[in-house]
Each structure stands twice: as C-alpha cells, then as structure tokens.
Amino acid sequence: MSGSSRTPSTPHGARGLSGGLAAGALVLGTVLAGGGPALAASGPTATTTTTAAAANRATTTTTAANTARCAGPNAAALCAQPGDLLDVTLDQLRPTQPAIGFDQIYYKLGRYSSPKDEQAGDLNKRFDDWCETNGQEEAASARPGARISDPSSFTCTVAVGDETPDTLAQMKTVVVGPGGALYLTDGHHTLTSFLETPDGGPKTHIRLLVTGNLSALPTAAFWKTMQDNKWVWLRDENNDPITVDQLPTRLGLASFHDDPYRSLVYLTRDIGYQAPAEAAEFLEFSWGTWLRGRLDLASYDLRDPASYLSAVRTASEAMSATPGDTEITPGLTADQAGRMAEWNDGKKPTGGEFAKLGLPLSDKKPGKLAFALDYRAKVAVPPACTKTLTGAYTGPLVVASGVTCLDRARLTGPVVVRAGASLVSRGADITGPVQAVGARTVSLCGTRLTGPLSVVNTTERLTLSGPGCTANALNGPVQLVGNPVEAPVPALVP
C-alpha cells in the first residue's frame, strides 16, 4: 500500500484507467475497461494475453479436441489456453488442498473489517488485495460504501488490458479440468478471505491466470497429471496423506481444516523466508512440513500474543539458520524456498518485520498477529465432536446424544437432533429436513441445505452466521424459535 498518495475521495475512473485491451488480445467474454471485470450472467469469461510472464507460467497446451468441444456455458473454460485470464466467481472454484492456515484468514478478515487503514489516510487493504489478485497492481480510489463484490465501486492503478509481466505475476492460478471444472492451484487463502468478508461472498468476481487445460483428460489421468505437475497438495492438517476424493469441493472456512503450521509459516514471511519470484507450488506447506519436526506448537499458547510471537521467532530463526542446500522437501532446497540468509533481514528483534508483526491492536498500524487473534476471539467455537460423519450418508440421521459433526458430508435424508444433543455442520450438503428441539448446540456453517430447517429452544447456542462462519445456502423454509442466540437468517446463497 502506498500510504497517503491515495485518497478514498478520488472519483471512480480518475486514476489508472486509460487504455483499452492490450494489442493483439483476443476477447472471449466481456471485460470492463474500468476497475474490474463485467459481471457475467453465467460461466467464466476469458481474455488471451501475450506477455512473457504469462508465457513463462504456461506449462501445458490446449489440445485440438478441447477447442472442438468449446460450447455452452463452460465454453470460455474449455477453450482457455495457458496464459489466458479467466473471469470467474468464487463459487465456481474447486480447491486443490484440504487445509489452510486459519490465522492467515483471520488476519485478513480482521484488517478488512478495521478502520485502521482509513484512519491512516489510506484505502482498506481488501481493495489493494483484490486489485493485485486481479492483475491490476493496487487500489487507486474507492467510493463511499464500495464493495469488492462490485468492482465498479472502486478503481485500480492498472487498467484491464494494461497489465504488465509484474502485475500478471501476482495473479492466482487455475487449471481447467474435465467438463470445464476450475481447479484453483494458488490463492486459496486470498480468495477464501474475499468469500468470507461481508462485502464479498461467493458471487464475487476475480480473474485467474490459466496454467493448464486438462479438460480432455479422463478423471484418473487428470489427477495423475495434477500430481505429476505438483498442482495438488494431498496432505491434511496433520500432514497425513489423503485421496483426491477427500478434497473440499468449494471455498470457504467451513470447507477447510485448520493447519496451524501453515499459519505459522505465513507469519514468518519476510522474517525467516521471502517467497521467491518463481515460487514452488504449495511452498508454505513445504516449509510447514519441515517445521513440524523442529517445533512443537502444542508447547505454545497460540491464543497469547507473546507466546505466539515466540513460536514465530523460533520457527523463523530455524528457517534462516538452516544451510541453504538443505532439502526442506524432496527436490526443494531452503534457498530455493526463499530462506533469508539473515534473520529479520539483519535487524534486531526490536526492528524490522518481526517488530511490526508484534505491534498491538492499539497501535496506528497493528501487526498481523494482533488482527488475527482479535478476529479469532470473535469466532464462536463449537463443542468438540463425539461422532464425525464424512463422505456420503443416506438415511435418517438421529442425533440422540453427544455432538455429531458433519465434516463436508453429503447427507440424504432427514436429520433430527434430540434434546440435550448437538449438531455441528461444516461444509456439508444436506438434502432433507433438519429439526432440532431442545438441542444443546446447533451450528451450521458453509452448509447447503435443501429442505426445511427448524431449530426450537436450543439451550446453549445457535450459530448460522457470524465471524468465521461461512454463509449457508438454505433452500427451504426456516423456523427459529426460543433460542438463546438466534443469528439472523442469511440471504440465500445459490
């Protein structure tokens, strides 16, 4: 962010918006010449770029068979070639990793909802992040009430069509899979933040850089190619292997598990490592895997700023101190992974990025850690699961006692929660009615429910929305009566 050189009062279109599409660009869809992409009715749209940066990142080619099959609502995706820019909505994207670092998301959401940036005379960071991710450098202006879900309400310093190799290099990447499905290979944290922030959501538009079109491949060959190219991370939050069937099917905090080592690595950025220009896919997970054998996070209190900061210091010092030729994962050395030869860039702990990281929320420019912990304190913590369902489940589900958790489960049939029992649903798909009378706790986040929802006389807590709770898609009548905390019923998310 550039500080006071930008002002929120600058009129829309006043800065960085001259110029049309780049010379020689092929337009397959509609794109705004101003602050962002047009809101397409359905399906992704694409433009073809001819920059060196895009060419360098393009690793596969579109086959003649793909081109011949370009038709229908997925035409732009099916026709996309490496280097193309696809305009998509967040709900069209499929993750290629099972976990994220929640504290990285909490930092972003805490900062997005804070007035600190505006109080410092700048624009809120969420507009910078959106512009950078969209290949447009940073935010130039924002109207009062601007929303990242409405790109016409703010502008970026680089116009669509005027992208440079440097701005394209900051974009997130996608691979086109069978049927034109879009698999996100970089940007899970950034785009989840856009989806979770109140002025974002699943219909928020963003452009992604295509790195491969594998739409002509059968499913098995597709996943083999994804693994061969290291475009998928098949390790869970405990670093245990998973199968591709265990990957989430959509973005959102409720769709992922929390990997605290991934959060830790994020907080060591520019202290123990700097992401190289040509970073390996899933670089931070590689560092996290390496740190697991050297640092036991269970020995730290990650709710306490001082203890958390101590963990960051220990981790970043270990990263910096390791010899540069050490393989942190097979085929990737510490130097290739961005190891900083001098911890904290040679500065004392009272200076540099390490000192900035620990600044309290009361500071004019709080540190990432303060934003993350403040936001995390607002997240409703559900009770611990005594039974967990995953995968497909057919038939009536009766929760008679304990805490039943639906972890990205696909459930067909009625759900009944008896008095004193609890139901926690995260990222689940439920087809059938859900009824709870006298339950202890009912928590639905990131859940797609096709059927009626009735929650009556919950004794402890009802959670349907709020900080850290991904918006639900409730397709049916909703009855909420006599509950101690009745979250407002969110708008329908299709």
Coordinates of C-alpha atoms in Angstrom, one line a residue:
M1 CA 0.0 0.0 0.0
S2 CA 1.2 3.4 -0.8
G3 CA 0.0 5.4 2.1
S4 CA -1.3 9.0 1.7
S5 CA -0.6 9.1 -2.0
R6 CA -4.2 7.6 -2.5
T7 CA -7.4 9.1 -1.1
P8 CA -10.8 7.4 -0.7
S9 CA -12.5 10.5 -2.2
T10 CA -10.9 10.2 -5.6
P11 CA -13.8 9.8 -8.1
H12 CA -14.2 6.5 -9.8
G13 CA -12.2 6.3 -13.0
A14 CA -9.9 9.2 -12.2
R15 CA -6.7 7.3 -11.8
G16 CA -5.0 4.5 -13.8
L17 CA -7.9 3.8 -16.1
S18 CA -6.8 4.9 -19.5
G19 CA -6.2 2.5 -22.3
G20 CA -8.2 -0.5 -23.6
L21 CA -7.3 -4.1 -24.1
A22 CA -3.7 -5.0 -24.9
A23 CA -2.8 -5.0 -28.5
G24 CA -3.5 -8.4 -30.1
A25 CA -5.6 -9.6 -27.1
L26 CA -8.5 -12.0 -28.0
V27 CA -11.6 -11.3 -26.1
L28 CA -13.8 -14.4 -25.5
G29 CA -16.0 -12.7 -22.9
T30 CA -16.9 -9.3 -21.6
V31 CA -14.5 -7.2 -19.6
L32 CA -14.9 -3.8 -18.1
A33 CA -12.4 -1.2 -19.3
G34 CA -12.5 0.3 -15.8
G35 CA -11.9 -1.0 -12.3
G36 CA -12.8 -4.7 -12.8
P37 CA -14.5 -7.4 -14.9
A38 CA -18.1 -7.2 -16.0
L39 CA -20.5 -9.3 -14.1
A40 CA -21.2 -12.1 -16.5
A41 CA -24.6 -13.8 -16.4
S42 CA -23.1 -17.3 -16.0
G43 CA -19.8 -19.2 -16.6
P44 CA -16.3 -17.8 -16.8
T45 CA -15.1 -15.4 -19.4
A46 CA -11.6 -15.2 -20.8
T47 CA -9.1 -13.0 -22.4
T48 CA -5.8 -14.1 -24.0
T49 CA -2.6 -12.4 -23.0
T50 CA 0.7 -12.3 -24.9
T51 CA 3.1 -11.3 -22.2
A52 CA 6.3 -13.0 -21.4
A53 CA 5.2 -13.6 -17.8
A54 CA 2.1 -15.4 -18.9
A55 CA 4.1 -17.5 -21.4
N56 CA 6.6 -18.4 -18.7
R57 CA 3.9 -19.6 -16.4
A58 CA 2.1 -21.6 -19.1
T59 CA 3.1 -25.2 -18.8
T60 CA 0.6 -27.1 -20.9
T61 CA -1.2 -26.6 -24.1
T62 CA -4.9 -26.8 -25.1
T63 CA -5.5 -29.7 -27.5
A64 CA -7.4 -29.6 -30.7
A65 CA -10.0 -31.8 -29.0
N66 CA -10.6 -29.1 -26.4
T67 CA -11.1 -26.4 -29.0
A68 CA -13.6 -28.6 -30.8
R69 CA -15.6 -29.1 -27.6
C70 CA -15.8 -25.3 -26.8
A71 CA -19.5 -24.7 -26.5
G72 CA -22.2 -24.0 -23.9
P73 CA -21.8 -22.2 -20.5
N74 CA -18.3 -23.5 -19.9
A75 CA -17.0 -22.5 -23.4
A76 CA -14.5 -20.0 -22.0
A77 CA -13.0 -22.5 -19.7
L78 CA -13.0 -25.4 -22.2
C79 CA -11.3 -23.1 -24.8
A80 CA -8.9 -21.5 -22.4
Q81 CA -5.2 -21.8 -23.1
P82 CA -2.2 -21.4 -20.7
G83 CA -1.7 -17.7 -20.2
D84 CA -5.4 -16.8 -20.7
L85 CA -7.1 -14.8 -18.0
L86 CA -10.5 -16.3 -16.8
D87 CA -13.1 -14.1 -15.2
V88 CA -14.8 -16.3 -12.6
T89 CA -16.9 -16.1 -9.5
L90 CA -15.6 -17.6 -6.3
D91 CA -18.3 -20.3 -6.1
Q92 CA -17.1 -21.8 -9.4
L93 CA -13.7 -22.8 -7.9
R94 CA -12.6 -26.2 -6.6
P95 CA -9.8 -26.3 -4.1
T96 CA -6.7 -28.5 -4.6
Q97 CA -5.7 -28.7 -0.9
P98 CA -7.6 -29.9 2.2
A99 CA -6.4 -27.3 4.7
I100 CA -5.5 -23.7 5.1
G101 CA -4.0 -21.6 7.9
F102 CA -7.0 -20.1 9.6
D103 CA -4.9 -17.4 11.3
Q104 CA -3.9 -16.0 7.9
I105 CA -7.5 -15.7 7.0
Y106 CA -8.3 -14.2 10.4
Y107 CA -5.6 -11.6 9.9
K108 CA -7.1 -10.6 6.6
L109 CA -10.7 -10.5 7.9
G110 CA -9.7 -8.6 11.0
R111 CA -7.9 -6.0 8.9
Y112 CA -10.6 -5.8 6.3
S113 CA -13.2 -5.0 9.0
S114 CA -11.0 -2.5 10.8
P115 CA -11.0 1.3 10.2
K116 CA -7.2 1.5 10.8
D117 CA -6.2 1.8 7.1
E118 CA -8.8 4.6 6.5
Q119 CA -7.7 6.4 9.7
A120 CA -4.2 6.4 8.4
G121 CA -5.4 8.1 5.2
D122 CA -5.3 5.0 3.0
L123 CA -7.8 2.7 1.4
N124 CA -8.8 -0.5 3.1
K125 CA -6.4 -3.4 2.3
R126 CA -9.2 -5.5 0.8
F127 CA -9.3 -3.2 -2.2
D128 CA -5.5 -3.5 -2.7
D129 CA -5.7 -7.2 -2.3
W130 CA -8.5 -7.5 -4.9
C131 CA -6.7 -5.3 -7.4
E132 CA -3.4 -7.1 -7.0
T133 CA -5.1 -10.5 -7.4
N134 CA -7.0 -9.3 -10.5
G135 CA -3.7 -8.3 -12.1
Q136 CA -4.2 -4.5 -11.6
E137 CA -1.5 -3.7 -9.0
E138 CA -3.3 -1.9 -6.2
A139 CA -6.3 0.2 -5.4
A140 CA -6.5 3.8 -6.7
S141 CA -9.8 5.0 -5.3
A142 CA -13.0 3.8 -3.7
R143 CA -16.4 5.4 -3.4
P144 CA -18.2 5.5 -0.1
G145 CA -19.8 2.2 0.5
A146 CA -17.5 0.4 -2.0
R147 CA -17.6 -3.4 -2.0
I148 CA -15.2 -5.8 -3.5
S149 CA -18.2 -7.7 -4.9
D150 CA -18.9 -4.6 -7.0
P151 CA -15.8 -3.7 -9.0
S152 CA -17.5 -0.6 -10.4
S153 CA -17.4 0.9 -6.9
F154 CA -13.6 1.2 -6.8
T155 CA -10.7 1.5 -9.2
C156 CA -7.2 0.0 -9.6
T157 CA -4.0 1.7 -10.7
V158 CA -3.6 -0.5 -13.7
A159 CA -6.4 -0.8 -16.2
V160 CA -7.7 -4.0 -17.5
G161 CA -5.8 -4.5 -20.8
D162 CA -2.7 -2.6 -19.5
E163 CA -1.3 -5.4 -17.3
T164 CA 2.4 -5.9 -17.2
P165 CA 4.5 -9.0 -16.5
D166 CA 4.9 -7.8 -12.9
T167 CA 1.2 -7.4 -12.3
L168 CA 0.3 -10.7 -14.0
A169 CA 2.9 -12.4 -11.8
Q170 CA 0.8 -11.5 -8.7
M171 CA -2.3 -13.2 -10.0
K172 CA -3.7 -16.5 -8.7
T173 CA -3.7 -19.6 -10.9
V174 CA -6.2 -22.2 -12.1
V175 CA -6.2 -25.4 -14.1
V176 CA -9.2 -26.4 -16.3
G177 CA -10.3 -29.9 -15.5
P178 CA -12.8 -32.4 -17.1
G179 CA -16.0 -30.8 -18.1
G180 CA -14.5 -27.3 -17.7
A181 CA -14.3 -27.5 -13.9
L182 CA -12.0 -24.9 -12.5
Y183 CA -9.3 -26.1 -10.0
L184 CA -7.6 -23.4 -8.0
T185 CA -3.9 -24.1 -7.7
D186 CA -2.8 -20.9 -5.9
G187 CA -4.8 -18.4 -3.9
H188 CA -6.8 -20.5 -1.5
H189 CA -6.2 -18.1 1.4
T190 CA -6.7 -14.9 -0.6
L191 CA -9.9 -16.0 -2.3
T192 CA -11.3 -17.5 0.9
S193 CA -10.8 -14.1 2.5
F194 CA -12.7 -12.5 -0.3
L195 CA -15.5 -15.0 0.1
E196 CA -15.7 -14.6 3.9
T197 CA -15.5 -10.8 4.1
P198 CA -19.0 -9.2 4.5
D199 CA -18.7 -7.1 1.2
G200 CA -17.5 -10.2 -0.7
G201 CA -19.2 -13.5 -1.0
P202 CA -19.4 -16.5 -3.4
K203 CA -20.5 -14.4 -6.3
T204 CA -17.5 -12.1 -6.1
H205 CA -15.7 -11.9 -9.4
I206 CA -12.0 -12.3 -9.9
R207 CA -9.7 -13.1 -12.8
L208 CA -7.3 -16.1 -12.7
L209 CA -4.3 -17.0 -14.8
V210 CA -4.7 -20.3 -16.6
T211 CA -1.7 -22.6 -16.2
G212 CA -3.1 -25.7 -17.8
N213 CA -6.1 -27.0 -19.7
L214 CA -6.6 -30.7 -18.9
S215 CA -10.3 -30.8 -19.8
A216 CA -9.9 -33.5 -22.4
L217 CA -8.4 -36.0 -19.9
P218 CA -10.4 -38.7 -18.2
T219 CA -10.6 -38.2 -14.4
A220 CA -7.9 -40.7 -13.4
A221 CA -5.4 -39.2 -16.0
F222 CA -6.4 -35.7 -14.9
W223 CA -5.5 -36.3 -11.3
K224 CA -2.2 -38.1 -12.2
T225 CA -1.2 -35.1 -14.3
M226 CA -2.1 -32.8 -11.4
Q227 CA 0.1 -34.7 -9.1
D228 CA 2.9 -35.0 -11.6
N229 CA 2.9 -31.2 -12.0
K230 CA 2.5 -30.6 -8.2
W231 CA -0.7 -28.8 -8.8
V232 CA -2.4 -30.6 -5.9
W233 CA -1.5 -30.9 -2.2
L234 CA -2.7 -34.3 -0.8
R235 CA -1.8 -33.8 2.9
D236 CA -4.2 -32.9 5.6
E237 CA -3.8 -30.5 8.6
N238 CA -1.8 -33.2 10.4
N239 CA 0.4 -33.9 7.4
D240 CA -1.2 -37.3 6.8
P241 CA -1.9 -38.3 3.2
I242 CA -5.4 -38.1 1.7
T243 CA -7.0 -39.1 -1.6
V244 CA -8.4 -36.7 -4.2
D245 CA -11.9 -37.7 -3.1
Q246 CA -11.2 -36.1 0.3
L247 CA -10.5 -32.7 -1.2
P248 CA -13.1 -29.9 -0.5
T249 CA -15.5 -29.1 -3.3
R250 CA -15.7 -25.4 -2.6
L251 CA -14.0 -22.4 -1.0
G252 CA -14.8 -21.1 2.5
L253 CA -13.5 -21.6 6.0
A254 CA -16.1 -24.3 6.6
S255 CA -14.7 -26.3 3.7
F256 CA -11.2 -26.5 5.0
H257 CA -9.4 -27.8 8.1
D258 CA -7.1 -25.6 10.0
D259 CA -3.3 -26.2 9.7
P260 CA -1.6 -24.2 12.4
Y261 CA 1.8 -24.8 10.8
R262 CA 0.6 -23.2 7.6
S263 CA -0.4 -20.1 9.7
L264 CA 3.0 -20.1 11.4
V265 CA 4.8 -20.1 8.1
Y266 CA 2.7 -17.2 6.8
L267 CA 3.7 -15.2 9.9
T268 CA 7.4 -15.9 9.3
R269 CA 7.2 -14.2 5.9
D270 CA 10.0 -11.6 5.4
I271 CA 11.5 -12.7 8.7
G272 CA 12.7 -16.2 8.0
Y273 CA 11.9 -16.6 4.4
Q274 CA 10.8 -14.5 1.4
A275 CA 8.7 -16.1 -1.3
P276 CA 10.9 -16.2 -4.5
A277 CA 9.6 -14.8 -7.8
E278 CA 9.2 -18.3 -9.2
A279 CA 7.9 -20.0 -6.0
A280 CA 7.2 -23.7 -6.0
E281 CA 3.5 -24.6 -5.7
F282 CA 2.4 -25.0 -2.1
L283 CA 5.6 -23.5 -0.9
E284 CA 4.3 -22.7 2.6
F285 CA 3.1 -26.2 3.1
S286 CA 6.6 -27.5 2.3
W287 CA 8.1 -25.1 5.0
G288 CA 5.3 -26.2 7.4
T289 CA 6.2 -29.9 6.9
W290 CA 9.8 -29.1 7.6
L291 CA 9.0 -27.2 10.7
R292 CA 6.8 -30.0 12.2
G293 CA 9.9 -32.0 13.1
R294 CA 11.6 -29.0 14.7
L295 CA 8.9 -27.1 16.6
D296 CA 6.1 -28.5 18.7
L297 CA 3.3 -25.9 18.5
A298 CA 1.5 -27.7 21.3
S299 CA 4.1 -26.3 23.7
Y300 CA 2.9 -22.7 22.9
D301 CA -0.3 -20.9 23.8
L302 CA -1.4 -19.6 20.4
R303 CA -4.1 -17.5 22.0
D304 CA -1.5 -15.4 23.8
P305 CA 0.4 -12.8 21.6
A306 CA 3.7 -13.2 23.4
S307 CA 3.7 -17.0 23.3
Y308 CA 2.6 -17.0 19.6
L309 CA 5.3 -14.4 18.8
S310 CA 7.9 -16.6 20.5
A311 CA 6.8 -19.5 18.3
V312 CA 7.2 -17.3 15.2
R313 CA 10.7 -16.3 16.3
T314 CA 11.8 -19.8 17.0
A315 CA 10.5 -21.0 13.6
S316 CA 11.9 -18.1 11.6
E317 CA 15.3 -18.4 13.2
A318 CA 15.4 -22.1 12.4
M319 CA 14.4 -21.4 8.8
S320 CA 17.1 -18.7 8.4
A321 CA 19.8 -20.8 10.2
T322 CA 19.4 -23.9 8.2
P323 CA 22.1 -24.4 5.4
G324 CA 20.8 -23.2 2.1
D325 CA 21.4 -26.5 0.4
T326 CA 19.2 -28.4 2.9
E327 CA 16.2 -30.1 1.3
I328 CA 13.1 -29.0 3.2
T329 CA 11.2 -31.3 0.9
P330 CA 12.5 -33.7 -1.8
G331 CA 13.8 -31.6 -4.7
L332 CA 13.4 -28.3 -2.9
T333 CA 16.2 -26.7 -1.0
A334 CA 15.9 -24.0 1.7
D335 CA 17.4 -21.4 -0.7
Q336 CA 15.1 -22.4 -3.5
A337 CA 12.2 -22.0 -0.9
G338 CA 13.3 -18.4 -0.2
R339 CA 15.4 -18.8 3.0
M340 CA 16.6 -15.5 4.3
A341 CA 20.4 -15.7 5.0
E342 CA 20.0 -13.1 7.7
W343 CA 17.1 -13.5 10.2
N344 CA 14.7 -10.5 10.1
D345 CA 16.8 -9.1 7.3
G346 CA 19.7 -8.5 9.7
K347 CA 17.7 -6.3 12.1
K348 CA 17.3 -6.7 15.8
P349 CA 14.1 -8.2 17.2
T350 CA 13.0 -4.7 18.1
G351 CA 13.1 -3.7 14.5
G352 CA 12.2 -4.9 11.0
E353 CA 9.3 -7.1 10.1
F354 CA 9.5 -9.1 13.4
A355 CA 8.8 -5.9 15.4
K356 CA 6.0 -4.9 13.1
L357 CA 4.4 -8.4 13.5
G358 CA 4.0 -7.9 17.2
L359 CA 2.5 -4.4 17.3
P360 CA -0.7 -4.4 19.4
L361 CA -4.2 -3.6 18.1
S362 CA -4.0 -0.2 19.8
D363 CA -1.1 0.8 17.5
K364 CA -1.9 3.0 14.5
K365 CA -0.6 0.1 12.3
P366 CA -1.3 -3.1 14.3
G367 CA 0.7 -6.2 13.4
K368 CA -0.7 -9.2 11.6
L369 CA -0.8 -11.2 14.8
A370 CA -2.9 -8.7 16.7
F371 CA -5.5 -8.6 13.9
A372 CA -5.6 -12.4 13.7
L373 CA -6.0 -13.0 17.4
D374 CA -8.6 -10.3 17.8
Y375 CA -10.7 -11.7 15.0
R376 CA -10.2 -15.3 16.2
A377 CA -11.6 -14.2 19.6
K378 CA -14.9 -13.3 17.9
V379 CA -15.3 -16.7 16.3
A380 CA -17.9 -19.0 18.0
V381 CA -16.1 -22.2 19.0
P382 CA -18.4 -25.3 18.6
P383 CA -18.3 -28.2 21.1
A384 CA -15.8 -31.0 20.5
C385 CA -17.2 -33.8 18.2
T386 CA -18.0 -37.1 19.8
K387 CA -19.0 -38.5 16.4
T388 CA -18.0 -37.3 12.9
L389 CA -19.5 -38.1 9.6
T390 CA -17.7 -37.6 6.3
G391 CA -18.4 -38.6 2.7
A392 CA -21.8 -39.8 1.6
Y393 CA -24.5 -40.9 4.0
T394 CA -28.0 -42.0 3.1
G395 CA -30.9 -42.5 5.5
P396 CA -32.4 -40.8 8.6
L397 CA -29.8 -39.3 11.0
V398 CA -30.9 -39.1 14.6
V399 CA -28.6 -37.3 17.0
A400 CA -29.7 -38.6 20.4
S401 CA -26.8 -37.6 22.5
G402 CA -23.3 -36.1 22.3
V403 CA -22.0 -33.9 19.5
T404 CA -22.4 -35.2 15.9
C405 CA -20.3 -33.3 13.4
L406 CA -20.9 -33.3 9.6
D407 CA -17.5 -32.6 8.1
R408 CA -18.1 -31.9 4.4
A409 CA -20.5 -34.8 4.5
R410 CA -23.1 -35.4 1.7
L411 CA -26.2 -36.5 3.6
T412 CA -29.6 -37.5 2.0
G413 CA -32.4 -38.0 4.5
P414 CA -34.0 -36.2 7.5
V415 CA -31.8 -35.0 10.4
V416 CA -33.3 -35.0 13.9
V417 CA -31.5 -33.6 16.9
R418 CA -32.9 -34.7 20.3
A419 CA -33.0 -32.7 23.5
G420 CA -29.5 -32.2 25.0
A421 CA -27.6 -33.3 21.9
S422 CA -25.6 -31.1 19.5
L423 CA -25.2 -30.9 15.7
V424 CA -22.2 -29.2 14.1
S425 CA -22.3 -29.0 10.3
R426 CA -19.3 -27.5 8.4
G427 CA -19.2 -27.6 4.6
A428 CA -21.9 -30.3 4.4
D429 CA -24.6 -30.9 1.8
I430 CA -27.9 -32.0 3.3
T431 CA -30.9 -33.0 1.3
G432 CA -33.9 -33.4 3.6
P433 CA -35.4 -31.6 6.6
V434 CA -33.3 -30.7 9.7
Q435 CA -35.2 -30.5 13.0
A436 CA -33.8 -29.7 16.5
V437 CA -35.9 -29.3 19.6
G438 CA -34.2 -28.6 22.9
A439 CA -30.8 -29.3 21.5
R440 CA -27.7 -28.1 23.4
T441 CA -25.9 -26.5 20.4
V442 CA -26.8 -26.3 16.7
S443 CA -24.1 -24.9 14.4
L444 CA -24.4 -24.7 10.6
C445 CA -21.7 -23.0 8.6
G446 CA -21.0 -23.4 4.9
T447 CA -23.8 -25.9 4.7
R448 CA -26.0 -26.3 1.7
L449 CA -29.5 -27.4 2.9
T450 CA -32.2 -28.4 0.5
G451 CA -35.2 -28.8 2.8
P452 CA -36.8 -27.0 5.8
L453 CA -34.8 -26.0 8.9
S454 CA -36.5 -25.9 12.3
V455 CA -34.5 -25.1 15.5
V456 CA -36.5 -24.6 18.6
N457 CA -35.5 -24.0 22.3
T458 CA -31.7 -24.6 21.9
T459 CA -30.3 -24.4 25.4
E460 CA -26.7 -23.1 24.7
R461 CA -26.1 -21.7 21.3
L462 CA -27.4 -21.5 17.7
T463 CA -24.9 -20.4 15.1
L464 CA -25.9 -19.8 11.5
S465 CA -23.7 -16.9 10.7
G466 CA -21.1 -14.5 12.2
P467 CA -17.3 -14.2 12.2
G468 CA -15.7 -17.4 11.0
C469 CA -19.0 -19.0 9.9
T470 CA -19.1 -19.4 6.1
A471 CA -22.5 -18.3 4.7
N472 CA -25.0 -21.1 4.4
A473 CA -27.3 -21.9 1.4
L474 CA -30.7 -22.6 3.0
N475 CA -33.1 -23.7 0.3
G476 CA -36.3 -24.1 2.2
P477 CA -38.4 -22.6 5.0
V478 CA -36.6 -21.6 8.2
Q479 CA -38.1 -21.6 11.7
L480 CA -36.1 -20.3 14.7
V481 CA -37.9 -20.1 18.0
G482 CA -36.8 -19.7 21.6
N483 CA -33.0 -19.9 21.0
P484 CA -30.5 -18.1 23.2
V485 CA -28.5 -16.7 20.3
E486 CA -30.5 -16.5 17.1
A487 CA -28.2 -15.5 14.3
P488 CA -30.1 -13.7 11.5
V489 CA -31.0 -16.0 8.7
P490 CA -28.5 -15.2 5.9
A491 CA -29.7 -14.4 2.4
L492 CA -30.0 -17.3 0.1
V493 CA -26.6 -18.3 -1.4
P494 CA -27.4 -20.3 -4.6

